[in-house]
PDB file of C-alpha atoms in Angstrom:
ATOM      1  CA  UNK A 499      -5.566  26.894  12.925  1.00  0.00           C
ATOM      2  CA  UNK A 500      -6.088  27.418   9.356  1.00  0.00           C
ATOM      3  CA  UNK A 501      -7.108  25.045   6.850  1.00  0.00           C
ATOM      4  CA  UNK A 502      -4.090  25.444   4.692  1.00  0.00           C
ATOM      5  CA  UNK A 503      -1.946  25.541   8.134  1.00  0.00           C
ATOM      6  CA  UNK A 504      -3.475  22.218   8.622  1.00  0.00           C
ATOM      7  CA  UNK A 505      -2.725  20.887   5.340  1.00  0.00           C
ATOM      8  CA  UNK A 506       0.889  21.923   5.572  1.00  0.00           C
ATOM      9  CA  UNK A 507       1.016  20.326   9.539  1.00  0.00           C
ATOM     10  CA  UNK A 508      -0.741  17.190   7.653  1.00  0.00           C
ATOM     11  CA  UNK A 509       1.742  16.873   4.894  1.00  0.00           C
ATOM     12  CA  UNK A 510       4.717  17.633   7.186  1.00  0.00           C
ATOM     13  CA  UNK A 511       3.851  14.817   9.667  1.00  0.00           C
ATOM     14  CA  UNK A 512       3.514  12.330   6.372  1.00  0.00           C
ATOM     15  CA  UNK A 513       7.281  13.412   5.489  1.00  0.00           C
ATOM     16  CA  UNK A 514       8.406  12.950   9.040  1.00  0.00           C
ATOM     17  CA  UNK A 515       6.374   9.068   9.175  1.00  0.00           C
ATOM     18  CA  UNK A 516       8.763   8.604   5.516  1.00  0.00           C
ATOM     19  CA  UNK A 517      11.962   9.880   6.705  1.00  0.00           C
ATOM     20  CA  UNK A 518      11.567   7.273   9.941  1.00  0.00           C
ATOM     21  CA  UNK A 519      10.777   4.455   7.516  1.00  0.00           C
ATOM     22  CA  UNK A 520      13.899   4.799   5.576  1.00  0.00           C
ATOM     23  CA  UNK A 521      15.745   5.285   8.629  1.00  0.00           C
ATOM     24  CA  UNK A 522      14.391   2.127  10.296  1.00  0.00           C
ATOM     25  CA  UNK A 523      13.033   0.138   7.930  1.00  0.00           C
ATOM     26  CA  UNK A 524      15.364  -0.908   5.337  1.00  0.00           C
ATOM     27  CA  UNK A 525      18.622  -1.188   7.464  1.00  0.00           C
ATOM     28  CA  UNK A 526      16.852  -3.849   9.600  1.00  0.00           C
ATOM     29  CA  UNK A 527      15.177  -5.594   6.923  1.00  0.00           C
ATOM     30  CA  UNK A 528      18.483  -7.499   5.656  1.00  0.00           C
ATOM     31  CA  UNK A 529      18.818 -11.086   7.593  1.00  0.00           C
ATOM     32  CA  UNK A 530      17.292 -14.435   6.702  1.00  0.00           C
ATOM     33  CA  UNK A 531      15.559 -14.833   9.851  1.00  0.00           C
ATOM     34  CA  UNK A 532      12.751 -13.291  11.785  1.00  0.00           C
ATOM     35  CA  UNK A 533      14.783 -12.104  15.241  1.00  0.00           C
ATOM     36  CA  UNK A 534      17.710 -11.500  13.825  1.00  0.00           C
ATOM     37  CA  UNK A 535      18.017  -6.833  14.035  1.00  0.00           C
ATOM     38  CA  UNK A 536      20.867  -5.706  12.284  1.00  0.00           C
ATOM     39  CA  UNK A 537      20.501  -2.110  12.953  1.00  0.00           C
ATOM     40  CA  UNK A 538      18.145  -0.857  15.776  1.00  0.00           C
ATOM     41  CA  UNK A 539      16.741   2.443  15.872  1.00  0.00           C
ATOM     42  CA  UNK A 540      15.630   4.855  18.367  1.00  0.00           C
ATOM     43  CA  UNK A 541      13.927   7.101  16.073  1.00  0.00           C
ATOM     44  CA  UNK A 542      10.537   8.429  17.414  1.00  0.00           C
ATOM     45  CA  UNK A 543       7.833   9.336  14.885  1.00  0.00           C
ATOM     46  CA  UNK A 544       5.357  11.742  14.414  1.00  0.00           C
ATOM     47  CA  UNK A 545       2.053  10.512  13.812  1.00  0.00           C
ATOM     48  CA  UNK A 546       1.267  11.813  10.224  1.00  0.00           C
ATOM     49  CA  UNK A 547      -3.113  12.399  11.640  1.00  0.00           C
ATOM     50  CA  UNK A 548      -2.616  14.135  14.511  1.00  0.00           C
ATOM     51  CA  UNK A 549      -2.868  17.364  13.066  1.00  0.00           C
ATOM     52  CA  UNK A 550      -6.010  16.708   9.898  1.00  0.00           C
ATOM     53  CA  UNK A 551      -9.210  15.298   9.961  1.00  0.00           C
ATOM     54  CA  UNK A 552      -9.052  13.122   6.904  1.00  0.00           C
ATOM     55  CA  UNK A 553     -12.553  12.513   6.727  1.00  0.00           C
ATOM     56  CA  UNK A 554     -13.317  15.760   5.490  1.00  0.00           C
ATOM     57  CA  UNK A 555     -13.161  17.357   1.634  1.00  0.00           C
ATOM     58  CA  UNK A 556     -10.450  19.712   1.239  1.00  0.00           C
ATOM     59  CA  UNK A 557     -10.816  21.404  -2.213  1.00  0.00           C
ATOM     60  CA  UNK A 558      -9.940  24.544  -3.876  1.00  0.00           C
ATOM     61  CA  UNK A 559     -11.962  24.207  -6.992  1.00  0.00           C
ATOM     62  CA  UNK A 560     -15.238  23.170  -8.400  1.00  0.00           C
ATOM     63  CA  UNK A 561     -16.280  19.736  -7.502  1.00  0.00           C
ATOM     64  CA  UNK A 562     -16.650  17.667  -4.311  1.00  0.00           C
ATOM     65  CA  UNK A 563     -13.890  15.649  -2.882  1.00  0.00           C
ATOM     66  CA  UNK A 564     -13.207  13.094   0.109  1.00  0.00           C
ATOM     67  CA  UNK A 565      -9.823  11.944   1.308  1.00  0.00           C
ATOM     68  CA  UNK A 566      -9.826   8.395   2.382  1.00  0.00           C
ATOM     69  CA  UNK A 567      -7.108   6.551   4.287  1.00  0.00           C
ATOM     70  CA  UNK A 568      -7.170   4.526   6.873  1.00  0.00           C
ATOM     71  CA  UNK A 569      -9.360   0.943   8.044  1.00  0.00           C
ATOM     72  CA  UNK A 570      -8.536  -1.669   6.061  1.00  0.00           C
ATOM     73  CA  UNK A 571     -11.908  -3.731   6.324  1.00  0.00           C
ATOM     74  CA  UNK A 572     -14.231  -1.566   3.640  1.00  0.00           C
ATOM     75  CA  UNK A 573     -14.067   1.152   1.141  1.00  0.00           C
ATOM     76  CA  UNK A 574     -17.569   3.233   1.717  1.00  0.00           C
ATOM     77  CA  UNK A 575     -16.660   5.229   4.520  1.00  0.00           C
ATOM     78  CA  UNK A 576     -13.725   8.390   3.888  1.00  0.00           C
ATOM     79  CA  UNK A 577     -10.522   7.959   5.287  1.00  0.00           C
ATOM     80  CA  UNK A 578     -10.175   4.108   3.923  1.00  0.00           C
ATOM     81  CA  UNK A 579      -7.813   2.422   2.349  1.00  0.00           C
ATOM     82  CA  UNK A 580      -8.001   0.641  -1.175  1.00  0.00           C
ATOM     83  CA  UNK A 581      -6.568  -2.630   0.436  1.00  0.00           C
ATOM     84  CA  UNK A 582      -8.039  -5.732   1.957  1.00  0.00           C
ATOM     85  CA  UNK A 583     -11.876  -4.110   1.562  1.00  0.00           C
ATOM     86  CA  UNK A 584     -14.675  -5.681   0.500  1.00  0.00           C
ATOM     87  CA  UNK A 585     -14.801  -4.405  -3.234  1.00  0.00           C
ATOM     88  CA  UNK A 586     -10.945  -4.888  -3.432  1.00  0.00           C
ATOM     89  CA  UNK A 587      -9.341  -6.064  -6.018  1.00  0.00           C
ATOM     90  CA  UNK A 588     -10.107  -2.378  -7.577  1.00  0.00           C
ATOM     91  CA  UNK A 589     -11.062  -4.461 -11.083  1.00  0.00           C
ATOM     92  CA  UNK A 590     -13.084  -6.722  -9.448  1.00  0.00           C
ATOM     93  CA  UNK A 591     -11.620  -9.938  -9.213  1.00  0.00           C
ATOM     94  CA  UNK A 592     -12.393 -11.943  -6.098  1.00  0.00           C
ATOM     95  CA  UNK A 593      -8.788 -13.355  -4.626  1.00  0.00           C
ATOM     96  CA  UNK A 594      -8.588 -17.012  -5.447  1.00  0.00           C
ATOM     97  CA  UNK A 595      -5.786 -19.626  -5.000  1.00  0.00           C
ATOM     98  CA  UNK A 596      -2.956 -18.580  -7.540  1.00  0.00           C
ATOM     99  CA  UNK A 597      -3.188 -21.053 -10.474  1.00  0.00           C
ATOM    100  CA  UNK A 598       0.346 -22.234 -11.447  1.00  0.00           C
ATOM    101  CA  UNK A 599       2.550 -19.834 -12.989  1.00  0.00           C
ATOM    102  CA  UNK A 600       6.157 -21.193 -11.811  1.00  0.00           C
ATOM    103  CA  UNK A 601       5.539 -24.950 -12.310  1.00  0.00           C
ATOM    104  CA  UNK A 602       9.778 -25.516 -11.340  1.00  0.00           C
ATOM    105  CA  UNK A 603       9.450 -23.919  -8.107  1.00  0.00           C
ATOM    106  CA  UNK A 604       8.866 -27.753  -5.988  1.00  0.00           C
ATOM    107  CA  UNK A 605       6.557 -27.304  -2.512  1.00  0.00           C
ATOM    108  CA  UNK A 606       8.701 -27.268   0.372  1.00  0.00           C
ATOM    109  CA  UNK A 607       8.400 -30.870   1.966  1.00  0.00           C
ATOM    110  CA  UNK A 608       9.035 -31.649   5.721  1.00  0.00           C
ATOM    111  CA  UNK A 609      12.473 -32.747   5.057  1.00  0.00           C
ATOM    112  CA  UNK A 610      13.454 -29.077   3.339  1.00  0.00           C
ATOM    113  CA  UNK A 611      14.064 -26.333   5.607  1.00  0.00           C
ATOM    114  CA  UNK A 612      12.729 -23.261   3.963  1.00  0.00           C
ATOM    115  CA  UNK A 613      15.341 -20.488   3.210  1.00  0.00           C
ATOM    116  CA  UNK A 614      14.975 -17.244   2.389  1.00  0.00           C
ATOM    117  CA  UNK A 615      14.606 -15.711  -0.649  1.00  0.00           C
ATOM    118  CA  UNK A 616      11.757 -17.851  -1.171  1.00  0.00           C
ATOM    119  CA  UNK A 617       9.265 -17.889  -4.253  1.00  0.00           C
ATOM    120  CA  UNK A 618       5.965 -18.974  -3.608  1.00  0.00           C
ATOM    121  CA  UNK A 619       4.847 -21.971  -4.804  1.00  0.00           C
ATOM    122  CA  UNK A 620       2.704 -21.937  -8.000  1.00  0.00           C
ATOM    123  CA  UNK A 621       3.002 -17.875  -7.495  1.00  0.00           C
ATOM    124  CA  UNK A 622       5.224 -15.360  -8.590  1.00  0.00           C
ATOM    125  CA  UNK A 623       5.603 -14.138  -5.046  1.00  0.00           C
ATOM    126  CA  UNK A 624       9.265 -13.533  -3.931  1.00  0.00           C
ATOM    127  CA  UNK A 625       9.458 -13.158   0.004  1.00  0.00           C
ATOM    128  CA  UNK A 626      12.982 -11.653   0.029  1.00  0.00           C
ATOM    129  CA  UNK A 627      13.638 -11.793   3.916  1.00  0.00           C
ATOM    130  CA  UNK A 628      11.923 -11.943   6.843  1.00  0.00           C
ATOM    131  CA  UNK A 629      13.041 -10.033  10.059  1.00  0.00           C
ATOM    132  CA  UNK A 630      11.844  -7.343  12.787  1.00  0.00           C
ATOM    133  CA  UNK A 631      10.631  -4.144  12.261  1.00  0.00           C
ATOM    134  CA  UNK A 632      10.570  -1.214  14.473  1.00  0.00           C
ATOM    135  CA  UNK A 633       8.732   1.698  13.603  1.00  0.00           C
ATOM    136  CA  UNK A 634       5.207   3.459  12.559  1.00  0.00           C
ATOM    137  CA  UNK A 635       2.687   0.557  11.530  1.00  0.00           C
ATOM    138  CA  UNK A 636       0.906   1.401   8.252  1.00  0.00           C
ATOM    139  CA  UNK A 637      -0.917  -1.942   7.208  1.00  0.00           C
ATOM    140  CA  UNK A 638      -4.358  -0.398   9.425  1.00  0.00           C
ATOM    141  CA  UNK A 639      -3.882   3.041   8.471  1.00  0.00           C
ATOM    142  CA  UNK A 640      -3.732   3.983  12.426  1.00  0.00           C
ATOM    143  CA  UNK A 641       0.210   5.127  12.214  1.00  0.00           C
ATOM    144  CA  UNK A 642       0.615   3.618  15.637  1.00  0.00           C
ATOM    145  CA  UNK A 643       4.410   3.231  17.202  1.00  0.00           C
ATOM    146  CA  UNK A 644       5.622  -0.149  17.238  1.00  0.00           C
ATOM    147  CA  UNK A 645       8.592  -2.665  18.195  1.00  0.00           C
ATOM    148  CA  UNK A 646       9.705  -6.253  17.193  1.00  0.00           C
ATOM    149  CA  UNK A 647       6.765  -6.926  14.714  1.00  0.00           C
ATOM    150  CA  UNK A 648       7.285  -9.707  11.650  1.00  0.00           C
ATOM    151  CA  UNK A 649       7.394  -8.100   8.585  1.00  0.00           C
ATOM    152  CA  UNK A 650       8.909  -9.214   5.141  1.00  0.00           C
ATOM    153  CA  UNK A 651      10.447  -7.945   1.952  1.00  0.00           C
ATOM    154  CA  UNK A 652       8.084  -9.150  -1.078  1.00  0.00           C
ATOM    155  CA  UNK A 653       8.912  -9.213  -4.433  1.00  0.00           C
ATOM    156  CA  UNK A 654       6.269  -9.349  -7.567  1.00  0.00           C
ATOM    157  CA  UNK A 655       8.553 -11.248 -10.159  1.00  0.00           C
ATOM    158  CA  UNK A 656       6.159 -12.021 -12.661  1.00  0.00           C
ATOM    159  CA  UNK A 657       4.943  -9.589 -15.912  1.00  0.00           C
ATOM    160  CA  UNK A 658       1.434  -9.029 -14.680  1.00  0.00           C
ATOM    161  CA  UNK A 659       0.512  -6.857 -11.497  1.00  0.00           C
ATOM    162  CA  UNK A 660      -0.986  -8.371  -8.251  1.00  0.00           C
ATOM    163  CA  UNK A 661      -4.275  -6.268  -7.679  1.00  0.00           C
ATOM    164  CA  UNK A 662      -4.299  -8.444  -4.078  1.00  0.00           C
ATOM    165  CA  UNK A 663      -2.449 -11.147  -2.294  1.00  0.00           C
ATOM    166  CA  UNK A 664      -2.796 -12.801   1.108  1.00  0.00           C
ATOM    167  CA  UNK A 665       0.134 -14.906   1.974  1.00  0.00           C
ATOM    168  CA  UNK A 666       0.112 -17.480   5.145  1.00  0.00           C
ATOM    169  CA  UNK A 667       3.472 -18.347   6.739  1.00  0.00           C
ATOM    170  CA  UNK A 668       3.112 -21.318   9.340  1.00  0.00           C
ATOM    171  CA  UNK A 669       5.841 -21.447  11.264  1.00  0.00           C
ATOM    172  CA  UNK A 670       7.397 -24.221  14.432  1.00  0.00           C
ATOM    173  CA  UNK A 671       6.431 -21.823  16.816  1.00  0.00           C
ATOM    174  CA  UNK A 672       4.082 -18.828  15.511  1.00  0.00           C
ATOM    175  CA  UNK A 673       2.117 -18.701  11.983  1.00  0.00           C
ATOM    176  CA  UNK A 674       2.306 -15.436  10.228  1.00  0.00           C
ATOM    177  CA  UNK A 675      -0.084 -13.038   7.752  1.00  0.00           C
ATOM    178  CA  UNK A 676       0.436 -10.889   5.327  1.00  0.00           C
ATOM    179  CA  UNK A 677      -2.011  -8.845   3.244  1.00  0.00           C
ATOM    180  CA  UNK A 678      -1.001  -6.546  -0.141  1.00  0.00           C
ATOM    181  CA  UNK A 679      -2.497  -5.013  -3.073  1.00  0.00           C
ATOM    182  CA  UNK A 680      -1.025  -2.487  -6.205  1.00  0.00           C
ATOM    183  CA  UNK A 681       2.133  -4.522  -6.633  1.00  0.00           C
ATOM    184  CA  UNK A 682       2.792  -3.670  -9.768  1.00  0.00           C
ATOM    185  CA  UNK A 683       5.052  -5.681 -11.965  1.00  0.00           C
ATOM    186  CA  UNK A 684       8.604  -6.140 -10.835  1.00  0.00           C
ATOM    187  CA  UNK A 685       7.688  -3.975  -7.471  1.00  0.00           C
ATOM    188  CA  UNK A 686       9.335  -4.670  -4.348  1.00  0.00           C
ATOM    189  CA  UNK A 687       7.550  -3.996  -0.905  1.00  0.00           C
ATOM    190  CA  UNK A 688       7.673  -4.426   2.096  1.00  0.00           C
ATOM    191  CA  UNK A 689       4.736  -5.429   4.298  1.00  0.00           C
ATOM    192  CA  UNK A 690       4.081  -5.812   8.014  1.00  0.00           C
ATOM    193  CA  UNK A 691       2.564  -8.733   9.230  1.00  0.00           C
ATOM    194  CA  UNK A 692      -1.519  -8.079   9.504  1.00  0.00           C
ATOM    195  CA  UNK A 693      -2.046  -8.703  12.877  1.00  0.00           C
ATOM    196  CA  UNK A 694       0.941  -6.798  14.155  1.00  0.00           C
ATOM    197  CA  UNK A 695       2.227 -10.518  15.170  1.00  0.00           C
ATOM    198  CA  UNK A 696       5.868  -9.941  17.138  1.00  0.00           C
ATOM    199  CA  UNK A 697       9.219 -11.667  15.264  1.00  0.00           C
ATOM    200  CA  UNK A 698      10.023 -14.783  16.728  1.00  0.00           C
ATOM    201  CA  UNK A 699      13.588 -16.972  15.491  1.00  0.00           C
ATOM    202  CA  UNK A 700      11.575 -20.311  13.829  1.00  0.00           C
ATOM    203  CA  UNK A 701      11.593 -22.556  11.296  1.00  0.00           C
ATOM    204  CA  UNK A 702       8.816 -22.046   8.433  1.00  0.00           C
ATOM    205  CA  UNK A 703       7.204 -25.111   7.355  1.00  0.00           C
ATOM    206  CA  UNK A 704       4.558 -23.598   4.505  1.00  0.00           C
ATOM    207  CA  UNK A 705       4.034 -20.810   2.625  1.00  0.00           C
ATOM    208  CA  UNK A 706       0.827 -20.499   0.589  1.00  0.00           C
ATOM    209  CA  UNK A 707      -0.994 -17.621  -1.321  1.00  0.00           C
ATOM    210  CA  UNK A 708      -4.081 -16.302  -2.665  1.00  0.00           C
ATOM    211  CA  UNK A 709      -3.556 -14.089  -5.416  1.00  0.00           C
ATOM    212  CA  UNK A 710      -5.621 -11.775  -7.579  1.00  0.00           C
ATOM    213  CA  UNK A 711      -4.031 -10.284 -11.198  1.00  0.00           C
ATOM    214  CA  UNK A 712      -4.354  -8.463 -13.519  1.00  0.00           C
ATOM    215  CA  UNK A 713      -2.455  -7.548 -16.474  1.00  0.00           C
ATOM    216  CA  UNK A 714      -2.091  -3.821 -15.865  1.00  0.00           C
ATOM    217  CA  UNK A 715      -3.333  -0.909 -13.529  1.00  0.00           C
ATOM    218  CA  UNK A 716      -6.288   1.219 -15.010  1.00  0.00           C
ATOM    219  CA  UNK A 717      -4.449   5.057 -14.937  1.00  0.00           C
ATOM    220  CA  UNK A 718      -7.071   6.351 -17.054  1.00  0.00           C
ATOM    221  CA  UNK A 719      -5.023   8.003 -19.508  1.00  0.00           C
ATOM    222  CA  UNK A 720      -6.406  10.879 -22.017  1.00  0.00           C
ATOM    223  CA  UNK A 721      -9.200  11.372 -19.586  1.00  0.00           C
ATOM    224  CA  UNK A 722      -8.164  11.864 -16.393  1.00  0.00           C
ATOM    225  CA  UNK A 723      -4.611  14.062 -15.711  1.00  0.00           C
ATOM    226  CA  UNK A 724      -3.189  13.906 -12.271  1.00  0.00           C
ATOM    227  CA  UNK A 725      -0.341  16.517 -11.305  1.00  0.00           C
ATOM    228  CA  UNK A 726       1.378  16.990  -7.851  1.00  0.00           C
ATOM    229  CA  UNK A 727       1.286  20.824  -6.668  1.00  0.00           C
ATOM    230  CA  UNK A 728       2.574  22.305  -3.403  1.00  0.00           C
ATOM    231  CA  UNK A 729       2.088  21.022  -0.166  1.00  0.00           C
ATOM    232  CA  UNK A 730       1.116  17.367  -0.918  1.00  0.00           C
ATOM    233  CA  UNK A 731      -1.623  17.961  -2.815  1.00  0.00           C
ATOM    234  CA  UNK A 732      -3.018  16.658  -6.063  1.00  0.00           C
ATOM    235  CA  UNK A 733      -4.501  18.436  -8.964  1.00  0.00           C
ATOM    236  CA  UNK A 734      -7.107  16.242 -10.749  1.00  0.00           C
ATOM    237  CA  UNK A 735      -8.173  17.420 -13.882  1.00  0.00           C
ATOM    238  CA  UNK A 736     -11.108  15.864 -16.232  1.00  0.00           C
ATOM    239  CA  UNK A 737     -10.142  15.854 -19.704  1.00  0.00           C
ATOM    240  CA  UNK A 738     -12.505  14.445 -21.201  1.00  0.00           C
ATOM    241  CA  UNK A 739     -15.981  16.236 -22.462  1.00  0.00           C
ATOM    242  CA  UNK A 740     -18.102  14.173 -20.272  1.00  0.00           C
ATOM    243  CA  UNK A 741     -18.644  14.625 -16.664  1.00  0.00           C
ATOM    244  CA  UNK A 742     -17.373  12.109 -14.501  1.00  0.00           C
ATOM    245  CA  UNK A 743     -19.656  11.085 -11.307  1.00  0.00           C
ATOM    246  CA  UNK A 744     -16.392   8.940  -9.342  1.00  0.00           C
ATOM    247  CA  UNK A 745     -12.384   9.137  -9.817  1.00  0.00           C
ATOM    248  CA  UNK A 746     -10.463   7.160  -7.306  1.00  0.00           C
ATOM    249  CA  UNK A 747      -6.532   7.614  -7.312  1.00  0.00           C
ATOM    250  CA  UNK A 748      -4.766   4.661  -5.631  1.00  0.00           C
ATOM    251  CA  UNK A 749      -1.445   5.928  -4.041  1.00  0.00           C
ATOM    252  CA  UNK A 750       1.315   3.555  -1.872  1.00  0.00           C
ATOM    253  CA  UNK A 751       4.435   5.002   0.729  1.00  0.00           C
ATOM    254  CA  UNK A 752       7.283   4.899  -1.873  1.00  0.00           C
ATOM    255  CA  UNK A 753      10.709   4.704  -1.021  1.00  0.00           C
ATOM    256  CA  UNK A 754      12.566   6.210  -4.202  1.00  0.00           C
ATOM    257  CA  UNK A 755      16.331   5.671  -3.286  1.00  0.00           C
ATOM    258  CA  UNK A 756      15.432   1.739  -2.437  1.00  0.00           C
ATOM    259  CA  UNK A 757      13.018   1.691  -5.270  1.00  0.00           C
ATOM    260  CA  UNK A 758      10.759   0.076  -2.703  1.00  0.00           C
ATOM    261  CA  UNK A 759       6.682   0.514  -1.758  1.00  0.00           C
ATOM    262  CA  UNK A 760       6.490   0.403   2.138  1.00  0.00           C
ATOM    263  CA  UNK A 761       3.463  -0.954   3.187  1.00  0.00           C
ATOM    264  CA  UNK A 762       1.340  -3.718   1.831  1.00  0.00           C
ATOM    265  CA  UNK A 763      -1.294  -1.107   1.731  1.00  0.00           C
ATOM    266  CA  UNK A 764      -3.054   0.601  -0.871  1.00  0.00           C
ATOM    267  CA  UNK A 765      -4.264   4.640  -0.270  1.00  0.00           C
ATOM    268  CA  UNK A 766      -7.252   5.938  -1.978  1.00  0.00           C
ATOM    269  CA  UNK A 767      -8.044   9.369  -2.714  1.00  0.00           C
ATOM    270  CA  UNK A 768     -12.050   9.660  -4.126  1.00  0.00           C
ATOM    271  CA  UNK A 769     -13.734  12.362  -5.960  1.00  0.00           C
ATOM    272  CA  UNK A 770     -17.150  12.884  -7.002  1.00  0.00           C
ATOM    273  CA  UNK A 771     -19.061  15.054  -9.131  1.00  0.00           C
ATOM    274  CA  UNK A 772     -15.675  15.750 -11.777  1.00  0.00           C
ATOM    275  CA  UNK A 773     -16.972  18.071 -14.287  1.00  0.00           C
ATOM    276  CA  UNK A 774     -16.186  18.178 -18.166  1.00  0.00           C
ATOM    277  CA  UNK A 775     -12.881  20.357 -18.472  1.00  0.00           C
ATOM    278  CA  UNK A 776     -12.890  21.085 -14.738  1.00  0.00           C
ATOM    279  CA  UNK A 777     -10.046  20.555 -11.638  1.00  0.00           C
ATOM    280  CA  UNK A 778     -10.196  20.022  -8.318  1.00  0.00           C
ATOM    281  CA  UNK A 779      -7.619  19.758  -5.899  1.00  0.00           C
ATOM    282  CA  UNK A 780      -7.178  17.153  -2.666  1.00  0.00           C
ATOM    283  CA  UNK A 781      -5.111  17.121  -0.354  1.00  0.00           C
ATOM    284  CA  UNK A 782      -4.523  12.870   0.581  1.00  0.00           C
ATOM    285  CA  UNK A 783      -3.652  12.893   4.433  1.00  0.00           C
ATOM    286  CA  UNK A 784      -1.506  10.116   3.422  1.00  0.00           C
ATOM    287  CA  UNK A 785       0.362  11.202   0.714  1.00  0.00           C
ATOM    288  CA  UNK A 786       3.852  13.134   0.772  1.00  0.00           C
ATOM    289  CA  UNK A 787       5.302  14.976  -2.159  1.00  0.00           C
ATOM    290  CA  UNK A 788       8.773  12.865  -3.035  1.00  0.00           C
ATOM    291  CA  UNK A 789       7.237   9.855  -0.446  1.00  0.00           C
ATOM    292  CA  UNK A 790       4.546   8.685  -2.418  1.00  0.00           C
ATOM    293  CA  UNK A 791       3.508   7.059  -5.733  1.00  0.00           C
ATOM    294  CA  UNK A 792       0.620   6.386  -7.861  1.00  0.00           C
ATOM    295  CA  UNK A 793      -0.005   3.239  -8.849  1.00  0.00           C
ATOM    296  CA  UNK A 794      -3.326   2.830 -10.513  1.00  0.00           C
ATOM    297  CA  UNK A 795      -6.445   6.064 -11.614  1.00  0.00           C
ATOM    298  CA  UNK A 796     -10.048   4.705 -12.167  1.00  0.00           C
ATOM    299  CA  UNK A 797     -12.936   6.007 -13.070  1.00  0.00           C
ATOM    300  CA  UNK A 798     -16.470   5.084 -12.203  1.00  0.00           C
ATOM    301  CA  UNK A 799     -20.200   5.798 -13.778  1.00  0.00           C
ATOM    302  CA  UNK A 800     -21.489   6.484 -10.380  1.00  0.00           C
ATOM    303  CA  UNK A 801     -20.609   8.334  -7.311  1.00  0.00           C
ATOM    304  CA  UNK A 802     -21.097   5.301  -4.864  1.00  0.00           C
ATOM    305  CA  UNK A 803     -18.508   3.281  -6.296  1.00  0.00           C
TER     306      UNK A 803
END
């Protein structure tokens, strides 16, 4: 098989893993209550790296590139994701406990029965609804079939953008996590629990966070261009008259009709050695034309970062 032939089998697969998401996903996400399906699906999915090897450069122009998408414990080997690693938040900020930014939002108390939608204490964290989720598991970046797993709809309702959250549901029979990052202001997403935990009908007697902001997403405008082309790629072009040793674009499953990220997860696409002037195009194993979004462009002074 070709290298474009596999690009086109790679970006076809991604399509197929979207199209299952908004068949499954957002239909079942609508009760209060973890347990409680409201429209079960049969769909079978296609498993969006079966067909590419992620881990190595596809490029058309000038300039070296690596695709990364997938374990979600460290950003310095290729196909990684931008979320829960070791250097994430992408500006730098460690996660710390939120400091209070919705002082009328009282902690739940053993006497109050949490309900759903639910802000976050002393965040402004909206967990929509919690419920079951069957489908293709993204949070790990392994695509892997599953059935009956916890997941939520989560809701940034505050003016500033959540470079990374980690939010901790205990629960009367089963305590819950769930991991983000690029939740931009005013986003909804939804995430899958972290540990691929299976829903369960319970009570929730806490909900904390850890939360890292910042007031906007670096895009890099006026140096760096990004434009989608054919076949899920991505043209990068450097704009500027300088040549750039590291450009990272940070990408998220996007749901356009729902207006909704899918995925807790944050893609990144990394290229090296930009030249003044120059392009170079990638091809993101994880990112579909009309199924995906960027949400944040960086650039870096060396090629490590």
């Amino acid at each position: 098989m070709s290298r474009k032939q596999i690009i086109i089998a790679s970006a076809a697969a991604v399509l197929v893993l979207i199209l299952v998401l908004v068949a499954v996903f957002v239909p079942k996400m609508t009760g209060n209550n973890a347990g409680t399906e409201t429209n079960p699906s049969t769909s079978q999915a296609t498993d969006p790296q079966a067909t590419a090897d992620p881990s190595k450069p596809q490029t058309t122009k000038p300039g070296n590139t690596t695709n990364e998408t997938a374990a979600p414990t460290a950003t310095t080997q290729a196909a990684e994701p931008a979320q829960q690693a070791a250097t994430y938040p992408a500006s730098g900020q460690e996660p710390v406990p939120a400091e209070p930014q919705t002082p009328d939002v009282p902690d739940a108390t053993a006497s109050e029965k949490i309900t759903f939608p639910y802000t976050i204490p002393n965040t402004t964290l909206q967990i929509v609804t919690i419920n079951s989720y069957d489908g293709i598991y993204v949070e790990d970046g392994s695509d892997i079939e599953i059935a009956g797993v916890s997941a939520i709809i989560l809701k940034n309702t505050g003016d500033q953008c959540v470079d990374y959250t980690k939010i901790q549901m205990t629960g009367s029979k089963t305590n819950l996590e769930f991991v983000a990052s690029g939740i931009e202001a005013g986003a909804t997403v939804a995430v899958m629990e972290s540990g691929k935990a299976p829903a369960v009908d319970q009570d929730y007697e806490q909900i904390t966070a850890e939360v890292a902001l910042t007031d906007k997403f670096e895009r890099s405008e006026g140096i760096i261009e990004v434009r989608e082309t054919e076949e899920s790629r991505l043209e990068i072009t450097n704009k500027s008259n300088k040549d750039i040793p590291c450009v990272r674009i940070f990408y998220k499953f996007y749901m356009e009709d729902e207006q909704m990220y899918v995925g807790g997860i944050t893609y990144t696409a990394k290229i090296t050695d930009l030249k003044a002037g120059a392009s170079v195009e990638v091809a993101p194993s994880h990112y579909a034309l009309g199924g995906s979004k960027i949400v944040m462009v960086k650039t870096y002074d060396t090629a490590e970062e």
